[in-house]
Tab-separated table of C-alpha atoms in Angstrom:
chain	number	residue	atom	x	y	z
A	1	ALA	CA	-23.324	-35.687	50.863
A	2	ASN	CA	-21.388	-32.739	49.077
A	3	ALA	CA	-23.916	-30.148	50.111
A	4	PRO	CA	-24.102	-30.906	53.714
A	5	SER	CA	-19.644	-31.066	53.974
A	6	SER	CA	-20.222	-27.611	51.673
A	7	ALA	CA	-22.189	-26.437	54.633
A	8	ALA	CA	-20.796	-27.523	57.610
A	9	ALA	CA	-17.268	-26.119	56.149
A	10	MET	CA	-19.202	-23.094	55.283
A	11	ARG	CA	-19.916	-22.709	58.800
A	12	ARG	CA	-16.636	-23.453	59.884
A	13	LEU	CA	-14.969	-20.808	57.821
A	14	ASP	CA	-17.700	-18.521	58.810
A	15	ASN	CA	-16.605	-19.228	62.510
A	16	GLU	CA	-13.276	-18.878	61.992
A	17	ARG	CA	-13.738	-15.511	59.801
A	18	LEU	CA	-16.252	-14.422	62.934
A	19	TYR	CA	-12.756	-15.631	65.680
A	20	LEU	CA	-10.347	-14.018	63.529
A	21	LYS	CA	-12.579	-10.420	63.167
A	22	ASN	CA	-12.827	-10.399	67.108
A	23	GLN	CA	-9.354	-11.047	67.507
A	24	LEU	CA	-8.140	-8.184	65.070
A	25	MET	CA	-10.751	-5.652	67.035
A	26	SER	CA	-9.300	-6.843	70.500
A	27	GLU	CA	-6.275	-6.093	68.689
A	28	ILE	CA	-7.053	-2.730	67.493
A	29	THR	CA	-8.725	-1.792	70.759
A	30	ILE	CA	-4.925	-2.769	72.701
A	31	LYS	CA	-3.249	-0.865	70.334
A	32	THR	CA	-5.529	2.180	70.650
A	33	ASP	CA	-4.878	2.085	74.507
A	34	LEU	CA	-1.318	1.798	74.339
A	35	GLN	CA	-1.281	4.607	72.045
A	36	GLU	CA	-3.620	6.200	74.265
A	37	ASN	CA	-0.983	5.444	77.337
A	38	LEU	CA	1.592	6.239	75.861
A	39	GLN	CA	0.477	9.669	74.545
A	40	LYS	CA	-0.289	10.418	78.233
A	41	ILE	CA	2.749	9.384	79.617
A	42	THR	CA	4.621	10.965	77.165
A	43	ASN	CA	2.308	14.154	78.453
A	44	GLU	CA	3.175	13.764	81.901
A	45	LEU	CA	6.748	13.690	81.196
A	46	GLU	CA	6.559	16.620	79.356
A	47	GLU	CA	5.284	18.286	82.185
A	48	VAL	CA	7.536	16.912	84.668
A	49	LYS	CA	10.231	18.378	82.345
A	50	LEU	CA	8.745	21.583	82.484
A	51	LYS	CA	8.306	21.817	86.317
A	52	TYR	CA	12.100	20.608	86.592
A	53	LYS	CA	13.419	23.244	84.239
A	54	ILE	CA	11.055	25.944	86.566
A	55	GLU	CA	12.205	24.544	90.126
A	56	CYS	CA	15.727	24.421	88.655
A	57	GLU	CA	15.335	28.516	87.761
A	58	GLU	CA	13.638	29.106	90.730
A	59	ILE	CA	16.748	27.280	92.670
A	60	ASN	CA	19.108	28.857	90.502
A	61	GLU	CA	17.648	32.461	90.948
A	62	LYS	CA	17.280	31.894	94.458
A	63	TYR	CA	20.810	30.933	94.724
A	64	ARG	CA	22.014	33.796	92.886
A	65	THR	CA	20.263	35.814	94.757
A	66	GLU	CA	21.451	34.478	97.995
A	67	LYS	CA	25.153	34.759	96.805
A	68	ASN	CA	24.553	38.411	96.328
A	69	LYS	CA	23.327	38.854	99.655
A	70	ARG	CA	26.065	36.970	101.215
A	71	GLU	CA	28.978	39.447	98.987
A	72	ASN	CA	26.992	42.217	100.169
A	73	ILE	CA	27.028	41.319	103.694
A	74	GLU	CA	30.578	40.600	103.364
A	75	MET	CA	31.614	43.725	101.644
A	76	GLU	CA	29.273	46.075	103.941
A	77	PHE	CA	31.595	43.817	107.042
A	78	LYS	CA	34.608	44.586	105.486
A	79	SER	CA	33.649	48.104	105.219
A	80	SER	CA	32.373	48.319	108.540
A	81	GLN	CA	35.779	46.837	109.523
A	82	ASN	CA	37.854	49.059	107.982
A	83	VAL	CA	35.981	52.254	109.016
A	84	SER	CA	36.531	50.504	112.676
A	85	ASP	CA	40.250	49.911	112.304
A	86	ALA	CA	40.563	53.755	111.496
A	87	GLU	CA	38.425	54.926	114.326
A	88	LEU	CA	39.212	52.453	116.799
A	89	LYS	CA	40.260	54.953	119.617
A	90	MET	CA	37.763	57.008	119.071
A	91	LYS	CA	34.585	54.891	118.687
A	92	THR	CA	34.741	51.593	120.943
A	93	ASP	CA	30.894	51.794	121.053
A	94	LYS	CA	30.853	51.498	117.100
A	95	ILE	CA	33.202	48.388	116.976
A	96	ASN	CA	30.871	46.969	119.631
A	97	GLU	CA	27.851	47.378	117.366
A	98	THR	CA	29.831	46.433	114.292
A	99	LYS	CA	30.879	42.914	116.164
A	100	GLN	CA	27.140	42.096	116.772
A	101	GLY	CA	26.358	43.026	113.010
A	102	TYR	CA	28.749	40.796	112.320
A	103	LEU	CA	27.491	38.139	114.383
A	104	LYS	CA	24.281	38.486	112.785
A	105	ALA	CA	25.277	38.353	109.283
A	106	ARG	CA	27.355	35.255	109.936
A	107	ASP	CA	24.203	33.713	111.025
A	108	GLN	CA	22.145	34.613	108.233
A	109	LEU	CA	24.827	33.088	106.305
A	110	ARG	CA	24.743	30.001	108.008
A	111	ILE	CA	20.716	29.996	107.387
A	112	GLU	CA	21.285	30.604	103.521
A	113	GLN	CA	24.041	28.153	103.358
A	114	VAL	CA	22.040	25.403	104.726
A	115	SER	CA	18.735	26.630	102.179
A	116	VAL	CA	21.728	26.320	99.660
A	117	ASP	CA	21.860	22.793	100.536
A	118	GLN	CA	18.091	22.127	100.788
A	119	MET	CA	17.837	23.407	97.689
A	120	ARG	CA	20.916	21.135	96.275
A	121	ALA	CA	19.071	18.088	97.549
A	122	SER	CA	15.870	19.119	95.924
A	123	ASN	CA	17.683	19.523	92.866
A	124	GLN	CA	19.264	15.951	93.175
A	125	ARG	CA	15.712	14.573	93.968
A	126	LEU	CA	14.422	16.210	91.201
A	127	THR	CA	16.857	15.234	88.978
A	128	GLU	CA	16.895	11.327	89.855
A	129	GLU	CA	12.639	11.671	89.619
A	130	PHE	CA	13.234	13.194	86.069
A	131	GLN	CA	15.826	10.188	85.324
A	132	ALA	CA	13.168	7.662	86.557
A	133	ALA	CA	10.472	9.163	84.560
A	134	GLN	CA	12.922	8.773	81.427
A	135	GLU	CA	13.592	5.154	82.424
A	136	GLU	CA	9.963	4.159	82.633
A	137	LEU	CA	9.188	5.798	79.089
A	138	LEU	CA	11.648	4.158	77.451
A	139	HIS	CA	10.457	1.006	79.513
A	140	THR	CA	6.893	1.527	78.294
A	141	LYS	CA	7.858	2.685	74.469
A	142	ASP	CA	9.843	-0.719	74.430
A	143	SER	CA	6.823	-2.836	75.660
A	144	ILE	CA	4.682	-0.855	72.971
A	145	LYS	CA	6.877	-1.693	70.386
A	146	SER	CA	6.844	-5.303	71.590
A	147	ILE	CA	3.206	-5.640	71.878
A	148	ILE	CA	3.065	-3.868	68.305
A	149	SER	CA	5.930	-6.315	66.732
A	150	ARG	CA	3.621	-9.280	68.024
A	151	HIS	CA	0.388	-7.664	66.640
A	152	ASN	CA	2.125	-7.293	63.251
A	153	SER	CA	3.595	-11.168	63.765
A	154	ASN	CA	-0.121	-12.430	64.422
A	155	MET	CA	-1.265	-10.365	61.658
A	156	GLN	CA	1.119	-11.968	59.315
């Protein structure tokens, strides 16, 4: 009578051991997948940060270039205006040419200001995307911590 109940207990313990082993393997697989996903998301975040930094540098360089162009245009205009004032009576035609140059410079300046505004909007969009990526990363890290905590609780 003892042998069949011992055999049944051994089968039951062996089945329970196999079940727990399968559970452990499942938990290990899930943990590995989560770690891989975390690494992938971390790599993607680093790529986004790098792209953001590069785009910011490009936008800043374009802004500086446009600002220098604008300042050069303004200086050219002032110089041209001073010459025109001094030679007003002798060079009426030269004044008209200078006015035309001014109109073109002003139009170009407006176009460049629109371009700078568009770059600022793009910069804002990139900043928002970057912040969203950071929030997603934090959420993913919290989820992984929660899963690992549950896993560790289940292991104990």
